Amino acid sequence: MKYSLLGFVILIAGTIAAYNKVIRAPQCLFMADIGPCNGSIRVFGYDYLTNRCVHYFYGGCGGNPNRFATRSECMKTCYVENAEGGDEVEDAKFDLYYKDEL
């Protein structure tokens, strides 16, 4: 039982550490928000679900900090290499084999 609990704690700590490496800046956690105004300013926002910077039209007021003037500024601030959903080289994958007991 003691080893099971220790294994669970190590698993949770590893998962949290992995998520901490994925996001570079706090503003990258927000979903793109056009705001309440009716303007049409082309900006870029980071989509953490796909690890991509996408363009959208900002209304000109309100919104949130996930708003960048250029795609390169967005990528520099938020993009994470080798994260799930990214365009870069895939992380190594390992096949796991086990024997069924009959």
Short mmCIF file of N, CA and C in Angstrom, two decimals:
data_model
loop_
_atom_site.label_atom_id
_atom_site.label_comp_id
_atom_site.label_asym_id
_atom_site.label_seq_id
_atom_site.Cartn_x
_atom_site.Cartn_y
_atom_site.Cartn_z
N MET A 1 0.83 -1.19 0.00
CA MET A 1 0.00 0.00 0.00
C MET A 1 0.87 1.26 0.00
N LYS A 2 1.93 1.22 0.83
CA LYS A 2 2.80 2.38 0.93
C LYS A 2 3.45 2.68 -0.42
N TYR A 3 3.87 1.63 -1.14
CA TYR A 3 4.52 1.81 -2.43
C TYR A 3 3.52 2.28 -3.50
N SER A 4 2.29 1.83 -3.39
CA SER A 4 1.26 2.28 -4.33
C SER A 4 1.02 3.78 -4.18
N LEU A 5 0.95 4.24 -2.94
CA LEU A 5 0.76 5.67 -2.69
C LEU A 5 1.95 6.47 -3.19
N LEU A 6 3.15 5.98 -2.95
CA LEU A 6 4.35 6.66 -3.43
C LEU A 6 4.37 6.72 -4.95
N GLY A 7 4.00 5.63 -5.61
CA GLY A 7 3.94 5.61 -7.07
C GLY A 7 2.91 6.60 -7.60
N PHE A 8 1.77 6.70 -6.93
CA PHE A 8 0.73 7.64 -7.34
C PHE A 8 1.22 9.08 -7.20
N VAL A 9 1.88 9.40 -6.10
CA VAL A 9 2.41 10.75 -5.89
C VAL A 9 3.44 11.10 -6.96
N ILE A 10 4.31 10.16 -7.29
CA ILE A 10 5.33 10.40 -8.33
C ILE A 10 4.65 10.62 -9.68
N LEU A 11 3.62 9.84 -9.98
CA LEU A 11 2.89 10.00 -11.24
C LEU A 11 2.24 11.38 -11.33
N ILE A 12 1.60 11.82 -10.27
CA ILE A 12 0.95 13.14 -10.27
C ILE A 12 1.99 14.24 -10.40
N ALA A 13 3.10 14.14 -9.69
CA ALA A 13 4.15 15.16 -9.77
C ALA A 13 4.72 15.24 -11.18
N GLY A 14 4.92 14.10 -11.82
CA GLY A 14 5.42 14.09 -13.19
C GLY A 14 4.44 14.71 -14.16
N THR A 15 3.16 14.45 -13.96
CA THR A 15 2.13 15.03 -14.82
C THR A 15 2.09 16.54 -14.67
N ILE A 16 2.13 17.04 -13.44
CA ILE A 16 2.12 18.48 -13.20
C ILE A 16 3.36 19.13 -13.80
N ALA A 17 4.51 18.51 -13.64
CA ALA A 17 5.75 19.06 -14.20
C ALA A 17 5.66 19.13 -15.72
N ALA A 18 5.06 18.12 -16.34
CA ALA A 18 4.92 18.13 -17.80
C ALA A 18 4.03 19.28 -18.25
N TYR A 19 2.92 19.52 -17.54
CA TYR A 19 2.04 20.62 -17.92
C TYR A 19 2.71 21.97 -17.68
N ASN A 20 3.52 22.10 -16.66
CA ASN A 20 4.21 23.36 -16.41
C ASN A 20 5.19 23.69 -17.53
N LYS A 21 5.77 22.69 -18.18
CA LYS A 21 6.70 22.94 -19.27
C LYS A 21 5.98 23.36 -20.54
N VAL A 22 4.70 23.03 -20.67
CA VAL A 22 3.99 23.27 -21.92
C VAL A 22 3.63 24.74 -22.11
N ILE A 23 3.26 25.45 -21.07
CA ILE A 23 2.84 26.84 -21.21
C ILE A 23 3.99 27.77 -20.84
N ARG A 24 4.32 28.67 -21.75
CA ARG A 24 5.44 29.59 -21.52
C ARG A 24 5.06 30.83 -20.74
N ALA A 25 3.91 31.41 -20.98
CA ALA A 25 3.52 32.66 -20.33
C ALA A 25 2.05 32.57 -19.92
N PRO A 26 1.67 33.27 -18.84
CA PRO A 26 0.28 33.19 -18.35
C PRO A 26 -0.76 33.60 -19.39
N GLN A 27 -0.47 34.61 -20.22
CA GLN A 27 -1.47 35.06 -21.18
C GLN A 27 -1.78 33.99 -22.23
N CYS A 28 -0.92 33.01 -22.35
CA CYS A 28 -1.14 31.94 -23.33
C CYS A 28 -2.24 30.98 -22.90
N LEU A 29 -2.66 31.03 -21.64
CA LEU A 29 -3.70 30.14 -21.13
C LEU A 29 -5.10 30.61 -21.49
N PHE A 30 -5.27 31.89 -21.83
CA PHE A 30 -6.59 32.43 -22.17
C PHE A 30 -7.01 31.98 -23.56
N MET A 31 -8.30 31.80 -23.75
CA MET A 31 -8.84 31.57 -25.09
C MET A 31 -8.96 32.93 -25.76
N ALA A 32 -8.80 32.97 -27.07
CA ALA A 32 -8.91 34.23 -27.81
C ALA A 32 -10.28 34.86 -27.55
N ASP A 33 -10.28 36.18 -27.31
CA ASP A 33 -11.51 36.89 -26.98
C ASP A 33 -11.59 38.17 -27.81
N ILE A 34 -12.63 38.31 -28.62
CA ILE A 34 -12.74 39.48 -29.50
C ILE A 34 -13.10 40.74 -28.74
N GLY A 35 -13.65 40.62 -27.53
CA GLY A 35 -14.06 41.78 -26.75
C GLY A 35 -15.45 42.27 -27.16
N PRO A 36 -16.01 43.24 -26.40
CA PRO A 36 -17.38 43.68 -26.64
C PRO A 36 -17.56 44.72 -27.76
N CYS A 37 -16.48 45.33 -28.22
CA CYS A 37 -16.61 46.38 -29.24
C CYS A 37 -16.72 45.79 -30.65
N ASN A 38 -17.05 46.63 -31.60
CA ASN A 38 -17.33 46.17 -32.96
C ASN A 38 -16.22 46.44 -33.96
N GLY A 39 -15.02 46.70 -33.50
CA GLY A 39 -13.91 46.94 -34.42
C GLY A 39 -13.53 45.67 -35.17
N SER A 40 -12.56 45.80 -36.05
CA SER A 40 -12.12 44.66 -36.84
C SER A 40 -10.61 44.72 -37.03
N ILE A 41 -9.88 44.49 -35.94
CA ILE A 41 -8.43 44.57 -35.95
C ILE A 41 -7.88 43.15 -36.02
N ARG A 42 -7.08 42.85 -37.03
CA ARG A 42 -6.54 41.50 -37.17
C ARG A 42 -5.38 41.33 -36.18
N VAL A 43 -5.51 40.35 -35.31
CA VAL A 43 -4.49 40.03 -34.30
C VAL A 43 -4.30 38.51 -34.29
N PHE A 44 -3.35 38.07 -33.47
CA PHE A 44 -3.08 36.65 -33.33
C PHE A 44 -3.24 36.25 -31.87
N GLY A 45 -3.78 35.07 -31.66
CA GLY A 45 -3.93 34.52 -30.33
C GLY A 45 -3.43 33.09 -30.31
N TYR A 46 -2.93 32.67 -29.16
CA TYR A 46 -2.40 31.32 -29.01
C TYR A 46 -3.52 30.37 -28.63
N ASP A 47 -3.63 29.26 -29.33
CA ASP A 47 -4.57 28.19 -29.01
C ASP A 47 -3.79 27.07 -28.35
N TYR A 48 -3.88 26.96 -27.03
CA TYR A 48 -3.07 25.98 -26.32
C TYR A 48 -3.52 24.55 -26.58
N LEU A 49 -4.72 24.36 -27.09
CA LEU A 49 -5.18 23.00 -27.40
C LEU A 49 -4.48 22.44 -28.63
N THR A 50 -4.10 23.30 -29.56
CA THR A 50 -3.43 22.85 -30.78
C THR A 50 -1.97 23.31 -30.85
N ASN A 51 -1.52 24.10 -29.88
CA ASN A 51 -0.16 24.65 -29.84
C ASN A 51 0.14 25.46 -31.11
N ARG A 52 -0.83 26.29 -31.51
CA ARG A 52 -0.66 27.12 -32.71
C ARG A 52 -1.13 28.54 -32.42
N CYS A 53 -0.56 29.48 -33.14
CA CYS A 53 -1.01 30.86 -33.10
C CYS A 53 -1.94 31.07 -34.28
N VAL A 54 -3.16 31.50 -34.00
CA VAL A 54 -4.17 31.68 -35.04
C VAL A 54 -4.61 33.14 -35.09
N HIS A 55 -5.02 33.58 -36.26
CA HIS A 55 -5.48 34.97 -36.35
C HIS A 55 -6.97 35.04 -36.05
N TYR A 56 -7.37 36.18 -35.51
CA TYR A 56 -8.78 36.48 -35.30
C TYR A 56 -8.95 37.99 -35.35
N PHE A 57 -10.18 38.46 -35.36
CA PHE A 57 -10.44 39.90 -35.45
C PHE A 57 -10.89 40.41 -34.09
N TYR A 58 -10.06 41.26 -33.51
CA TYR A 58 -10.30 41.87 -32.20
C TYR A 58 -11.21 43.07 -32.37
N GLY A 59 -12.16 43.22 -31.46
CA GLY A 59 -13.13 44.31 -31.55
C GLY A 59 -12.60 45.68 -31.17
N GLY A 60 -11.46 45.77 -30.48
CA GLY A 60 -10.87 47.05 -30.15
C GLY A 60 -10.93 47.43 -28.68
N CYS A 61 -11.70 46.71 -27.87
CA CYS A 61 -11.73 46.98 -26.43
C CYS A 61 -12.04 45.69 -25.68
N GLY A 62 -11.69 45.68 -24.40
CA GLY A 62 -11.94 44.49 -23.59
C GLY A 62 -11.04 43.34 -24.01
N GLY A 63 -11.59 42.16 -23.99
CA GLY A 63 -10.81 40.99 -24.37
C GLY A 63 -9.92 40.53 -23.23
N ASN A 64 -8.81 39.90 -23.57
CA ASN A 64 -7.87 39.42 -22.56
C ASN A 64 -6.45 39.53 -23.11
N PRO A 65 -5.45 39.17 -22.31
CA PRO A 65 -4.04 39.35 -22.73
C PRO A 65 -3.57 38.43 -23.87
N ASN A 66 -4.35 37.44 -24.25
CA ASN A 66 -3.94 36.54 -25.33
C ASN A 66 -4.20 37.22 -26.68
N ARG A 67 -3.42 38.25 -26.95
CA ARG A 67 -3.60 39.04 -28.17
C ARG A 67 -2.24 39.58 -28.58
N PHE A 68 -1.81 39.25 -29.79
CA PHE A 68 -0.49 39.65 -30.28
C PHE A 68 -0.64 40.31 -31.64
N ALA A 69 0.19 41.31 -31.91
CA ALA A 69 0.13 42.04 -33.18
C ALA A 69 0.61 41.19 -34.35
N THR A 70 1.56 40.30 -34.10
CA THR A 70 2.10 39.47 -35.18
C THR A 70 2.12 38.00 -34.76
N ARG A 71 2.12 37.13 -35.76
CA ARG A 71 2.22 35.70 -35.47
C ARG A 71 3.57 35.38 -34.81
N SER A 72 4.64 36.04 -35.26
CA SER A 72 5.96 35.75 -34.70
C SER A 72 6.03 36.14 -33.22
N GLU A 73 5.39 37.23 -32.84
CA GLU A 73 5.36 37.62 -31.42
C GLU A 73 4.60 36.58 -30.60
N CYS A 74 3.50 36.10 -31.14
CA CYS A 74 2.71 35.06 -30.48
C CYS A 74 3.53 33.77 -30.33
N MET A 75 4.18 33.35 -31.41
CA MET A 75 4.98 32.13 -31.38
C MET A 75 6.13 32.24 -30.38
N LYS A 76 6.78 33.38 -30.37
CA LYS A 76 7.92 33.59 -29.47
C LYS A 76 7.49 33.53 -28.01
N THR A 77 6.29 34.02 -27.72
CA THR A 77 5.80 34.07 -26.35
C THR A 77 5.20 32.74 -25.89
N CYS A 78 4.47 32.07 -26.77
CA CYS A 78 3.65 30.94 -26.34
C CYS A 78 3.99 29.58 -26.91
N TYR A 79 4.52 29.52 -28.11
CA TYR A 79 4.72 28.23 -28.78
C TYR A 79 5.70 27.35 -28.02
N VAL A 80 5.39 26.07 -27.94
CA VAL A 80 6.25 25.11 -27.26
C VAL A 80 6.61 24.00 -28.24
N GLU A 81 7.91 23.82 -28.48
CA GLU A 81 8.35 22.76 -29.38
C GLU A 81 8.04 21.40 -28.79
N ASN A 82 7.66 20.48 -29.66
CA ASN A 82 7.40 19.09 -29.30
C ASN A 82 6.21 18.91 -28.36
N ALA A 83 5.33 19.91 -28.25
CA ALA A 83 4.13 19.74 -27.43
C ALA A 83 3.07 19.03 -28.25
N GLU A 84 2.12 18.40 -27.59
CA GLU A 84 1.03 17.72 -28.30
C GLU A 84 0.31 18.72 -29.20
N GLY A 85 0.05 18.33 -30.42
CA GLY A 85 -0.67 19.17 -31.34
C GLY A 85 0.21 20.11 -32.13
N GLY A 86 1.50 20.19 -31.80
CA GLY A 86 2.40 21.10 -32.49
C GLY A 86 2.80 20.60 -33.86
N ASP A 87 3.41 21.46 -34.64
CA ASP A 87 3.81 21.11 -36.00
C ASP A 87 5.23 20.55 -36.06
N GLU A 88 5.95 20.60 -34.99
CA GLU A 88 7.35 20.20 -34.99
C GLU A 88 7.48 18.69 -34.85
N VAL A 89 8.69 18.22 -34.71
CA VAL A 89 8.99 16.79 -34.62
C VAL A 89 8.21 16.15 -33.48
N GLU A 90 7.67 14.98 -33.75
CA GLU A 90 6.90 14.29 -32.73
C GLU A 90 7.80 13.79 -31.61
N ASP A 91 7.21 13.71 -30.42
CA ASP A 91 7.93 13.11 -29.31
C ASP A 91 8.10 11.62 -29.58
N ALA A 92 9.10 11.03 -28.98
CA ALA A 92 9.32 9.59 -29.16
C ALA A 92 8.13 8.82 -28.61
N LYS A 93 7.79 7.75 -29.29
CA LYS A 93 6.69 6.91 -28.85
C LYS A 93 7.24 5.52 -28.60
N PHE A 94 6.76 4.90 -27.54
CA PHE A 94 7.24 3.58 -27.18
C PHE A 94 6.08 2.60 -27.19
N ASP A 95 6.29 1.45 -27.78
CA ASP A 95 5.30 0.39 -27.75
C ASP A 95 5.47 -0.39 -26.45
N LEU A 96 4.37 -0.62 -25.78
CA LEU A 96 4.41 -1.38 -24.54
C LEU A 96 3.84 -2.77 -24.81
N TYR A 97 4.53 -3.78 -24.35
CA TYR A 97 4.10 -5.16 -24.53
C TYR A 97 3.90 -5.79 -23.15
N TYR A 98 2.88 -6.62 -23.08
CA TYR A 98 2.65 -7.33 -21.84
C TYR A 98 2.07 -8.70 -22.17
N LYS A 99 2.14 -9.60 -21.21
CA LYS A 99 1.65 -10.95 -21.41
C LYS A 99 0.36 -11.13 -20.62
N ASP A 100 -0.68 -11.56 -21.32
CA ASP A 100 -1.94 -11.84 -20.63
C ASP A 100 -1.81 -13.14 -19.86
N GLU A 101 -2.29 -13.11 -18.65
CA GLU A 101 -2.32 -14.35 -17.88
C GLU A 101 -3.63 -15.05 -18.15
N LEU A 102 -3.58 -16.35 -18.38
CA LEU A 102 -4.79 -17.13 -18.67
C LEU A 102 -5.29 -17.84 -17.47
#
